[in-house]
Coordinates of C-alpha atoms (C1' of nucleotides) in Angstrom, one line a residue:
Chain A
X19 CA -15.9 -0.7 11.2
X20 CA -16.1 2.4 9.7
X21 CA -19.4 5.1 8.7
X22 CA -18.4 5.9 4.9
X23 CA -21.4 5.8 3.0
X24 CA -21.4 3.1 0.5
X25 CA -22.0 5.0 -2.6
X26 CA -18.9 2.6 -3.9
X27 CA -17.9 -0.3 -1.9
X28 CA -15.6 -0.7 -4.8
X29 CA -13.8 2.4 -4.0
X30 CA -10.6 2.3 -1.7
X31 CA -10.7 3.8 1.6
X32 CA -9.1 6.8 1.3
X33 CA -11.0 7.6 -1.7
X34 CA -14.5 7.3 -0.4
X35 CA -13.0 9.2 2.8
X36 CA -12.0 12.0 0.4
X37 CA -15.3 12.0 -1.4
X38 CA -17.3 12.1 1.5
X39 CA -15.1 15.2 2.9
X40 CA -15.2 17.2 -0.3
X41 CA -19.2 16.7 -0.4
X42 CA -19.2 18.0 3.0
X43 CA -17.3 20.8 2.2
X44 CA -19.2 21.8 -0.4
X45 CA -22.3 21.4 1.6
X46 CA -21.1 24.3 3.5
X47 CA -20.4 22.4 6.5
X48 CA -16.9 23.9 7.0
X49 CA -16.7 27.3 5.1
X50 CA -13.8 28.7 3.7
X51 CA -11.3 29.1 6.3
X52 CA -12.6 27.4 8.9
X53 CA -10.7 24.3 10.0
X54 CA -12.1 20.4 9.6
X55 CA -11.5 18.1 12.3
X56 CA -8.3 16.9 13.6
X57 CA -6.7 14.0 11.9
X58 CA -7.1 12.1 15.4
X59 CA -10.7 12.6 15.1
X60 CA -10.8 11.9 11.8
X61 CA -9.2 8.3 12.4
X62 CA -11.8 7.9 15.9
X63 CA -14.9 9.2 13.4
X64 CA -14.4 6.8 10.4
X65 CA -12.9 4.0 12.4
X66 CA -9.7 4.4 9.8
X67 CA -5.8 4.0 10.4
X68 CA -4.0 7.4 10.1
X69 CA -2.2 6.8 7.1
X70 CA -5.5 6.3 5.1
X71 CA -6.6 9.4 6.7
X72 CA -3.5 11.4 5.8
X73 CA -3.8 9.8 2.2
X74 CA -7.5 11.5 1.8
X75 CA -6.4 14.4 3.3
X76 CA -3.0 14.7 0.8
X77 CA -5.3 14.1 -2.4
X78 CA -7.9 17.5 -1.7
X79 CA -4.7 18.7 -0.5
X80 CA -3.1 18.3 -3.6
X81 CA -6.5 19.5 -5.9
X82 CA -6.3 22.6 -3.8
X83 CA -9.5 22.0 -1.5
X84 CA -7.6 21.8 1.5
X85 CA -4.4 23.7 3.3
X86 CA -2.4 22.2 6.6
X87 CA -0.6 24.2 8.9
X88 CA 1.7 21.9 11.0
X89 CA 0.7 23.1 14.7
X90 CA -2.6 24.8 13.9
X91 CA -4.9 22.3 11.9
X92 CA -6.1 21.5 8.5
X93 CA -8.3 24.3 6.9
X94 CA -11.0 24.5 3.7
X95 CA -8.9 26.3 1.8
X96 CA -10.2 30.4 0.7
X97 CA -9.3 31.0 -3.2
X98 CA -7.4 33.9 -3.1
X99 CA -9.2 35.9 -6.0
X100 CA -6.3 38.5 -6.1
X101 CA -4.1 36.4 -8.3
X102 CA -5.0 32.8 -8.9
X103 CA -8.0 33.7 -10.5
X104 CA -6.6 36.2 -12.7
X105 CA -3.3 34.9 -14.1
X106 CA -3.8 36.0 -17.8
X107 CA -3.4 39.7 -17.6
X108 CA -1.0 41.5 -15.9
X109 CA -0.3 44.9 -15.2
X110 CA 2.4 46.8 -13.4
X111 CA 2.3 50.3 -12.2
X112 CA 4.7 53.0 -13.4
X113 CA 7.1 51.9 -9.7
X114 CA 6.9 48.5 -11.3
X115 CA 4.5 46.4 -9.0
X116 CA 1.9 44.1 -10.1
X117 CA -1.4 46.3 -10.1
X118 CA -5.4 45.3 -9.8
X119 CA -7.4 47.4 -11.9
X120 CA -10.8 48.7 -10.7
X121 CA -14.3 47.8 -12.2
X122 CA -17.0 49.7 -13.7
X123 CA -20.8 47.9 -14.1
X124 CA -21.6 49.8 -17.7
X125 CA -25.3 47.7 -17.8
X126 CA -27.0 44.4 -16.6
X127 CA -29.7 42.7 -18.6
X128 CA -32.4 39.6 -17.8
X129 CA -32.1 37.6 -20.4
X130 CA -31.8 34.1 -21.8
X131 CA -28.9 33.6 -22.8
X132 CA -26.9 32.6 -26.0
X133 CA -27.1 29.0 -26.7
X134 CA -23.2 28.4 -25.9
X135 CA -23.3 30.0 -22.8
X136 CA -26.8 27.7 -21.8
X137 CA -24.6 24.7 -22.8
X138 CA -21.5 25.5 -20.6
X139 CA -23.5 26.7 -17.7
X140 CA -25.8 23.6 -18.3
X141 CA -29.2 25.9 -18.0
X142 CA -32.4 25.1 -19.8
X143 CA -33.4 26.2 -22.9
X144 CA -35.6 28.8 -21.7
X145 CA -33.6 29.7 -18.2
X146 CA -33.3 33.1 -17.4
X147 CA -29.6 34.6 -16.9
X148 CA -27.9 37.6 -15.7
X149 CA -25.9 39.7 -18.2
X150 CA -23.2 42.4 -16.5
X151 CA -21.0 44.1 -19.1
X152 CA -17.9 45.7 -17.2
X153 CA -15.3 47.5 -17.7
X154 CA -12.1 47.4 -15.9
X155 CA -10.1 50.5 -15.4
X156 CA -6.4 51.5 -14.7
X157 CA -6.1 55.0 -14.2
X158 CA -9.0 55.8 -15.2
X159 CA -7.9 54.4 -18.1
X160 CA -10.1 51.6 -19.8
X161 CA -7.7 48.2 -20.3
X162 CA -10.6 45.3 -20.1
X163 CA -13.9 45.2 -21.5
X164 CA -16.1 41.6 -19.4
X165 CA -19.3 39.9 -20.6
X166 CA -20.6 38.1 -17.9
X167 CA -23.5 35.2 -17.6
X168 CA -24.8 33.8 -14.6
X169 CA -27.6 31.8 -13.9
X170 CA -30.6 33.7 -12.2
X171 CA -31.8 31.0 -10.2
X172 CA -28.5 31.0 -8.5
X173 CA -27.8 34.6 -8.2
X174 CA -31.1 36.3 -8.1
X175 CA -30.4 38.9 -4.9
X176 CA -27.3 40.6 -7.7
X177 CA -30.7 42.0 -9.7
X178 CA -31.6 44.3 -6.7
X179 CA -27.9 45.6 -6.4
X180 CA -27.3 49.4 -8.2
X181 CA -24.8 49.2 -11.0
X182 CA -22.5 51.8 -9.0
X183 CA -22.3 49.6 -5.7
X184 CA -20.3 46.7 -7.2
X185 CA -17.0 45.7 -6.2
X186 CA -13.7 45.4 -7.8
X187 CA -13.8 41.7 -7.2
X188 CA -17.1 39.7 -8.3
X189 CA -16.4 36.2 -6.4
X190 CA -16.5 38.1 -2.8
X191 CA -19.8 39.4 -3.7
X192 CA -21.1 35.7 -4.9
X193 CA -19.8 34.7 -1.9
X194 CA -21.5 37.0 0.4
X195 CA -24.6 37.5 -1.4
X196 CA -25.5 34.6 -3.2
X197 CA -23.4 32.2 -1.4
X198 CA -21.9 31.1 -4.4
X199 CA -18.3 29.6 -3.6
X200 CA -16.2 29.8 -7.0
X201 CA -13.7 27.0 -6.4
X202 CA -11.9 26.3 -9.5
X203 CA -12.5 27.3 -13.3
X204 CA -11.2 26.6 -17.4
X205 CA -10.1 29.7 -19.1
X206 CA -9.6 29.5 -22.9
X207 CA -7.5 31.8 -24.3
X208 CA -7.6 33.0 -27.8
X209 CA -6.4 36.0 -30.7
X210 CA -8.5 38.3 -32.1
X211 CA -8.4 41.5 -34.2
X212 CA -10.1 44.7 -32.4
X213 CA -13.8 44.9 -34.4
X214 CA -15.3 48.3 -33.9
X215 CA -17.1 47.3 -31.0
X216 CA -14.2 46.6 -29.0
X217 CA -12.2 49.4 -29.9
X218 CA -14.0 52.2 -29.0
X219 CA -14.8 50.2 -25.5
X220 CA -10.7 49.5 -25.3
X221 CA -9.6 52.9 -26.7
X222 CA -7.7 50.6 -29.4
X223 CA -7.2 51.2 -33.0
X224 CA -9.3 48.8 -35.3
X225 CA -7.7 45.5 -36.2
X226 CA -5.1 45.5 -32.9
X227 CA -4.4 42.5 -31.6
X228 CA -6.8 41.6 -29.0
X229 CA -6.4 38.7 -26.2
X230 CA -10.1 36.8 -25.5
X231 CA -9.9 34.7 -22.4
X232 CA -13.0 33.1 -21.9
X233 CA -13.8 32.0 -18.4
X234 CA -16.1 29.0 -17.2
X235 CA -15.9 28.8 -12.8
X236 CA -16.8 26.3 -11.2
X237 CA -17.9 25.4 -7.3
X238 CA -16.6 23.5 -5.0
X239 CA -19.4 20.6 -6.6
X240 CA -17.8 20.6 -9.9
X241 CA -21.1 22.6 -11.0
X242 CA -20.3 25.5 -13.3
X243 CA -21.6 28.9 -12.0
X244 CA -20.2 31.7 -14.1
X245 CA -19.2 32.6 -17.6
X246 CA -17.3 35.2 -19.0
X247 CA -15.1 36.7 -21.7
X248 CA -12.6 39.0 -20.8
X249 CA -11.0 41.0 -23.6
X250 CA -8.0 43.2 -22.8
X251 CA -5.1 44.6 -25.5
X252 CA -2.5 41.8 -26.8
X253 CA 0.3 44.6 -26.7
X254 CA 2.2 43.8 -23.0
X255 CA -0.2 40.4 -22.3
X256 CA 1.6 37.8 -21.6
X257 CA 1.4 34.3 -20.1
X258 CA 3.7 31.7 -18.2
X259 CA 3.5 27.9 -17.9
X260 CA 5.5 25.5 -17.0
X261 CA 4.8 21.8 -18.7
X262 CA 6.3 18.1 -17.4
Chain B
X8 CA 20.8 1.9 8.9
X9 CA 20.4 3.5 5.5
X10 CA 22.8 4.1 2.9
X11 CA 21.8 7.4 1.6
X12 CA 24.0 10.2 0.8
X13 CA 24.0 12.7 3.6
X14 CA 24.0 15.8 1.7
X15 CA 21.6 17.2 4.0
X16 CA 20.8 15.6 7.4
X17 CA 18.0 18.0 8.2
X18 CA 15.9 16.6 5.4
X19 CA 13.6 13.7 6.0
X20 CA 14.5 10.4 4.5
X21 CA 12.1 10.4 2.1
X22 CA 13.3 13.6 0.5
X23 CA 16.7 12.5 0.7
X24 CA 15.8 9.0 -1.2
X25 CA 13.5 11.3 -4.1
X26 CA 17.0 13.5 -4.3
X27 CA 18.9 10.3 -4.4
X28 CA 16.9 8.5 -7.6
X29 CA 16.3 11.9 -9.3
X30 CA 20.3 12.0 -9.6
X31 CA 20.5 8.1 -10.3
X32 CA 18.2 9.3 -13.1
X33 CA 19.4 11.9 -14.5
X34 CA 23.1 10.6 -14.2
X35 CA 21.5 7.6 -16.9
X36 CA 21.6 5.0 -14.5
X37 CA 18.2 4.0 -15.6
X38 CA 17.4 5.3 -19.3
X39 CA 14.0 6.0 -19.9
X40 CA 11.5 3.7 -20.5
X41 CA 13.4 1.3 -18.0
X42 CA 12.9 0.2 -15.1
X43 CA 13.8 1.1 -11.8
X44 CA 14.0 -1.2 -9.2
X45 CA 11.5 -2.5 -7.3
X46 CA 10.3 -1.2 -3.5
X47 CA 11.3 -4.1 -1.7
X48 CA 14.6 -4.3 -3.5
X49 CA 14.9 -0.2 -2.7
X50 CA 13.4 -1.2 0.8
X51 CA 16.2 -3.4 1.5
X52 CA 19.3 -1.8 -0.1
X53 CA 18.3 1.4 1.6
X54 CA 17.0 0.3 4.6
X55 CA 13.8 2.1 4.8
X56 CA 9.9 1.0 5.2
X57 CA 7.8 0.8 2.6
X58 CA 6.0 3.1 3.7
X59 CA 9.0 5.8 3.2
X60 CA 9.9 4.6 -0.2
X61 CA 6.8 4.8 -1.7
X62 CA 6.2 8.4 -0.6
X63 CA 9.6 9.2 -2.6
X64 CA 8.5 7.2 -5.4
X65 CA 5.0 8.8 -5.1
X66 CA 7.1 12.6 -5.3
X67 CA 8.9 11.6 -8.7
X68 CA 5.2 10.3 -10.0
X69 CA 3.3 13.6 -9.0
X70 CA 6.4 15.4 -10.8
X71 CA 6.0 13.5 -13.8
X72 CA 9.6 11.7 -13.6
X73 CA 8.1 8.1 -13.2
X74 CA 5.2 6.3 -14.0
X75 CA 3.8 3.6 -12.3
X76 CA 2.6 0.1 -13.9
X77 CA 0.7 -2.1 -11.2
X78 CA 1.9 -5.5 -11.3
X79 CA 5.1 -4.7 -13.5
X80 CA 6.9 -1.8 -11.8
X81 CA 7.7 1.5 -11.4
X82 CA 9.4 3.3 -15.1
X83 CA 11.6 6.3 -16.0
X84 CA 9.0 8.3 -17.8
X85 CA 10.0 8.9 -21.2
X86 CA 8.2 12.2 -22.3
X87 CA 6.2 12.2 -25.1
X88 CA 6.6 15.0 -27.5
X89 CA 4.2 14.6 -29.8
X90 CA 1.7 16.6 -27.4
X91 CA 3.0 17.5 -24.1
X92 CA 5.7 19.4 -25.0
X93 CA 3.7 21.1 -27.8
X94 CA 0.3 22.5 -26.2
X95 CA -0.2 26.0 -27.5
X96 CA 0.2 25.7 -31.3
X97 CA -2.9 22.9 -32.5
X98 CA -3.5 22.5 -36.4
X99 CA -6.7 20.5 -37.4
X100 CA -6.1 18.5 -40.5
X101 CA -9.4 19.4 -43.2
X102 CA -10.6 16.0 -41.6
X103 CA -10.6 17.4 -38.3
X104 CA -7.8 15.9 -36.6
X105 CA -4.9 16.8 -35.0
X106 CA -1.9 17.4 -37.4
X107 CA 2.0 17.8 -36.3
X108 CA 3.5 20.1 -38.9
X109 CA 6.6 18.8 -40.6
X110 CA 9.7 21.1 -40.2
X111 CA 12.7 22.3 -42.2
X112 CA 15.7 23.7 -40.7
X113 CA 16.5 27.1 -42.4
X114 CA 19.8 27.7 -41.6
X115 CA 22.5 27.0 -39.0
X116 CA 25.0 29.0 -37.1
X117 CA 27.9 29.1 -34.6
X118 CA 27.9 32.3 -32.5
X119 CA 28.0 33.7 -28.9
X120 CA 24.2 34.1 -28.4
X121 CA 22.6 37.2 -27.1
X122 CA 22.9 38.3 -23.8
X123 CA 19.2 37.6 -22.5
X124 CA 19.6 33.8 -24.2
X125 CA 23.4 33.0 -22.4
X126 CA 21.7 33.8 -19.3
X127 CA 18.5 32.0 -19.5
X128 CA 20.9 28.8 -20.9
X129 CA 23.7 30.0 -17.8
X130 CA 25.9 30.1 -20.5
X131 CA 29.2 32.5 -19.9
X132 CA 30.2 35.3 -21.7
X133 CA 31.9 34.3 -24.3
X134 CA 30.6 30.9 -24.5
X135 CA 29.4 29.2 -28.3
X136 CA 26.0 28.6 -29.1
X137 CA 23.9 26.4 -31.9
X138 CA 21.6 28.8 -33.2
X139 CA 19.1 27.2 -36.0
X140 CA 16.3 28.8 -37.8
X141 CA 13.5 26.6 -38.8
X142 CA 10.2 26.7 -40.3
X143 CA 7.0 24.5 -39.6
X144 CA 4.7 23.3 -42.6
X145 CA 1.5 21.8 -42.9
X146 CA 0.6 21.0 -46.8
X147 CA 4.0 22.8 -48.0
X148 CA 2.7 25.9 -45.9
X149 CA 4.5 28.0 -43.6
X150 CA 2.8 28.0 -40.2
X151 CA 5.7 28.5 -37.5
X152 CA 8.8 30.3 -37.7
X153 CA 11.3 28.9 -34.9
X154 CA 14.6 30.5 -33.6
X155 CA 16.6 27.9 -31.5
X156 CA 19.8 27.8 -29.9
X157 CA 21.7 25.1 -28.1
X158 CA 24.7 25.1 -26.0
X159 CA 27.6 24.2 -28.2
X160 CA 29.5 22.3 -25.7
X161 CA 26.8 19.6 -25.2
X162 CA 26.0 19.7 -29.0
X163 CA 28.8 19.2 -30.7
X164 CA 27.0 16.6 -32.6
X165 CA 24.6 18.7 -34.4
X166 CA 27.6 20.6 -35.9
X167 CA 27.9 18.0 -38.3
X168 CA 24.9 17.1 -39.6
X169 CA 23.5 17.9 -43.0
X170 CA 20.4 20.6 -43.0
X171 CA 18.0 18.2 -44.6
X172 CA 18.6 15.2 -42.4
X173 CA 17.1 17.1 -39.7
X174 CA 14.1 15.4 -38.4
X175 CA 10.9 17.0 -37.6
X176 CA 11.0 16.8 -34.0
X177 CA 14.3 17.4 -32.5
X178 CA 14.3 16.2 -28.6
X179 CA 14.4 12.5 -30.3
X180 CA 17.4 13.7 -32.0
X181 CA 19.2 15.4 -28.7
X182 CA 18.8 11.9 -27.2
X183 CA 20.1 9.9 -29.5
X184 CA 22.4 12.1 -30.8
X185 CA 23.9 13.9 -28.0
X186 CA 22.6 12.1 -25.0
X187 CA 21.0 15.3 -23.8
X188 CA 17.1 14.6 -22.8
X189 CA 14.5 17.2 -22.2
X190 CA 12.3 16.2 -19.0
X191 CA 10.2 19.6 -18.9
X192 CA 10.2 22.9 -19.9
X193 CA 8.9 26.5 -19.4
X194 CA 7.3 28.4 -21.6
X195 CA 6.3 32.4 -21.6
X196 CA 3.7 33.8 -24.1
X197 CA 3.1 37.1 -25.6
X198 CA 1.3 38.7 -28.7
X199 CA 3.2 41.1 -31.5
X200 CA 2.1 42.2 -34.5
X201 CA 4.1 40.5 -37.3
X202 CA 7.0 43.1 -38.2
X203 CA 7.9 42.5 -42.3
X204 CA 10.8 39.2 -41.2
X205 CA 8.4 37.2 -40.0
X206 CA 5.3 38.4 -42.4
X207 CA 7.6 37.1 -44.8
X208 CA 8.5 34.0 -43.4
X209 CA 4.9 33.2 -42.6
X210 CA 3.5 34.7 -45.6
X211 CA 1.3 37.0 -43.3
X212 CA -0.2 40.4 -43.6
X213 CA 2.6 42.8 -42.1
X214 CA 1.2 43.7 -38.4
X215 CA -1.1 40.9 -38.7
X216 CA -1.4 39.5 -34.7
X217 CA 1.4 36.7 -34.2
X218 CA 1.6 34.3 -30.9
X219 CA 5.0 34.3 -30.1
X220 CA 6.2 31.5 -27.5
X221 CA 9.2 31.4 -25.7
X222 CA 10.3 28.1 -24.5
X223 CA 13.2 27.3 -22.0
X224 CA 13.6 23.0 -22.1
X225 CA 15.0 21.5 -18.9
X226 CA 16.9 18.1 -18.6
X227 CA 15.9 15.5 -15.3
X228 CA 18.5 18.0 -13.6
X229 CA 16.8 21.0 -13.8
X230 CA 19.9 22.5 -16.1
X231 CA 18.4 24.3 -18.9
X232 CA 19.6 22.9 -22.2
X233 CA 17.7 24.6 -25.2
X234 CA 16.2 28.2 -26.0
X235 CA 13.5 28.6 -28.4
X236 CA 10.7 31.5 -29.9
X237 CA 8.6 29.9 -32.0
X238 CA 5.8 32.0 -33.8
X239 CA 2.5 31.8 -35.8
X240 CA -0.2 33.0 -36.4
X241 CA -2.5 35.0 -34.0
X242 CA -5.3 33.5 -36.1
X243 CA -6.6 30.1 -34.9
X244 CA -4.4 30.1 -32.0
X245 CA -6.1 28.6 -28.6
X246 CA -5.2 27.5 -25.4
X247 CA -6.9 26.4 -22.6
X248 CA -6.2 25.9 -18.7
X249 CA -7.5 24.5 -15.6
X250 CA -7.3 26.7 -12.3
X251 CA -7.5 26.0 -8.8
Chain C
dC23 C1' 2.3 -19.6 -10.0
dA24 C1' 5.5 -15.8 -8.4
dG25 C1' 6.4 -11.0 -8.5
dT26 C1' 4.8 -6.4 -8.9
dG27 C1' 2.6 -2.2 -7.2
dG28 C1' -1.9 -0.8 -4.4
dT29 C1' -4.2 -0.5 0.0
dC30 C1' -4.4 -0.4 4.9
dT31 C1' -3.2 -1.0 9.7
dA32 C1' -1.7 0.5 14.5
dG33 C1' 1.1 2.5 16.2
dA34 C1' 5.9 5.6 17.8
dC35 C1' 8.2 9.7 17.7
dC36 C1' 9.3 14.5 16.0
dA37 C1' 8.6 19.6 14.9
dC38 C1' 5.8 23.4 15.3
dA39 C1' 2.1 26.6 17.3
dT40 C1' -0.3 28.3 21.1
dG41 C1' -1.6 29.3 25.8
Chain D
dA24 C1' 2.2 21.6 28.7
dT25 C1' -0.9 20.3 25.2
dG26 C1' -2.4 19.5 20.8
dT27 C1' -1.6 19.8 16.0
dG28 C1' 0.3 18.0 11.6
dG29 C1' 4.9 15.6 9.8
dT30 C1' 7.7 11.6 9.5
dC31 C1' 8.6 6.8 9.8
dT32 C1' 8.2 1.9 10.9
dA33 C1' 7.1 -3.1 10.0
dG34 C1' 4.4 -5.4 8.6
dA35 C1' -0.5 -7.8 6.3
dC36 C1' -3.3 -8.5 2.6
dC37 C1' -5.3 -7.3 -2.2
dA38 C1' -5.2 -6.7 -7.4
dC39 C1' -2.9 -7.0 -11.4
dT40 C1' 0.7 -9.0 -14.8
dG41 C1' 3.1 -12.4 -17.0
dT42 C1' 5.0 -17.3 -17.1

DNA sequence: CAGTGGTCTAGACCACATG
DNA sequence: ATGTGGTCTAGACCACTGT
């Protein structure tokens, strides 16, 4: 006997076990960090052997939902929004370390937004978003220029905020004050030449190469919460994957 | 009692057995496309559970070495390079589908290849390379520009052949011809403007934006086998990603 | 039908972390 | 010493494929 919910009877085991666990994570039943229950538990609660416990446990494992620590526990696992967030662009320091640059707010708007962005962030026709432009700094020196959309419904406290009391890192701040948890998200990268616009924000001549990686993040529910364009100079960008 | 090599005692069995059918793999015991043999047949001439084997079996799947076919058996993946090993670069037909750009090899040389390629390859000194320049065309145009080279000792073969009876995709060709196959690969991406060699080869606007893409192609053994930089176009490049 | 991989059980024992 | 995840066993039964 066991107390999945039948939402698929079909379904093996394991899988309905690791549905049922991811939609309680995401619920907010275990944040970030904490740990789940043991796997003994697991096996008592669900009145399931250990191996299909292990197997449910392996798959969010293996999407990135989950970390074990042999000895301690098995933990919801906190993105890390220092690097795995931010693989595109790269910057190193004169000593040669990897460097995060720091953010500027330049302006924040209430508006509906473009119909592209509606579509990826699956909002209305008429729903009201949040607009930050940004600018990210090295130095003082300007090196990204951000257009960001988020739904207002989601993330209505970020309209009381002052422009100069934003963080470096957005997702902390979702976190905190919206209690929006940015699990996963598609970046698509593409080439364009500086326009005016973006030169004078970037310092660049007109017509450089310019790198657009455009951001849709996602929660832990698969729902989309953010969108973005980051545009940042194609001279020292560069990008490393490895393909199977 | 098993019967697995003991290279390592400290590892658990089921590492030892993945080791164990990676090398049977890449050694051509099983080409790909064939079969391997079937768990209780690897249960029994090992002397493991079931369990055990199909957690090595499950490793070499997750890596993308073997594929599974329920009810037929477990295969020696054979990479398909019409798409997986060719992600950044996509042309659209005026029809709107996806077109693979014929190819014409340039030129052909036998030299000691620069330092930074002899290490990437773990080539020695003094050691000969293949080096090949090719072009990629779609409608007689010039879209890519490649720059390959090749270990000479596992080669040879290519030495010989004619320019023109190059096919357009050349892994095939390494298989049949010089039983050398390519089972992944890394790649590392970067923007430059197009100096006047490559303008001209691509029949671009000098310092026009150009992808350049540096790819590094592994056989089953992890030995790297081939270095290429292929380049094109800034212009209607994309690339997308998922993150976790 | 026989043979394959896919799911699942009910444990035992080991290695590691912590008090 | 206790509790955690990690490894491994020796099966049973199911679902799919091809003869």
């Amino acid at each position: 006997m066991n107390r999945l919910s039948a939402h698929d009877e079909r379904l093996p085991l394991y899988q309905r076990l690791r549905d049922d666990l991811l939609q309680r994570i995401a619920s907010g039943e275990w944040a970030p960090g904490a740990a789940i229950p043991t796997e003994a538990e697991l096996t008592q609660a669900y009145g399931l052997a250990t191996g299909t416990v292990r197997k449910a446990i392996d798959m969010l494992v293996a999407e990135g939902v989950l970390v074990r620590a042999q000895g301690k526990g098995t933990f919801v696992r906190r993105p890390d929004f220092g690097n795995s967030l931010f693989r595109f662009f790269r910057f190193r320091s004169r000593a040669g370390s990897d460097v995060r640059p720091s953010a500027r707010v330049l302006s924040r708007a209430l508006r509906v937004p473009p119909a592209d962005v509606r579509q990826a962030l699956g909002m209305g026709d008429e729903a009201m978003g949040i607009y930050l432009s940004r600018l990210r700094l090295i130095d003082d020196q300007p090196v990204l220029a951000e257009d960001i959309w988020l739904p207002r419904e989601r993330f209505e406290p970020l309209v009381e905020i002052k422009l100069k009391d934003f963080p470096d890192l957005l997702y902390p701040l979702y976190e905190t004050s919206c209690r929006q948890l940015v699990a996963s998200a598609r970046e698509r990268l593409t080439v364009e030449s500086a326009g005016k616009a973006i030169a004078d924000r970037l310092s660049l001549a007109p017509g450089a190469p310019v790198i657009a990686v455009q951001r849709l993040a996602f929660d832990f529910a698969g729902t989309p919460v953010e969108w973005r364009c980051t545009r940042g100079a194609g001279d020292g960008f560069q990008y490393e994957v490895d393909i199977r």
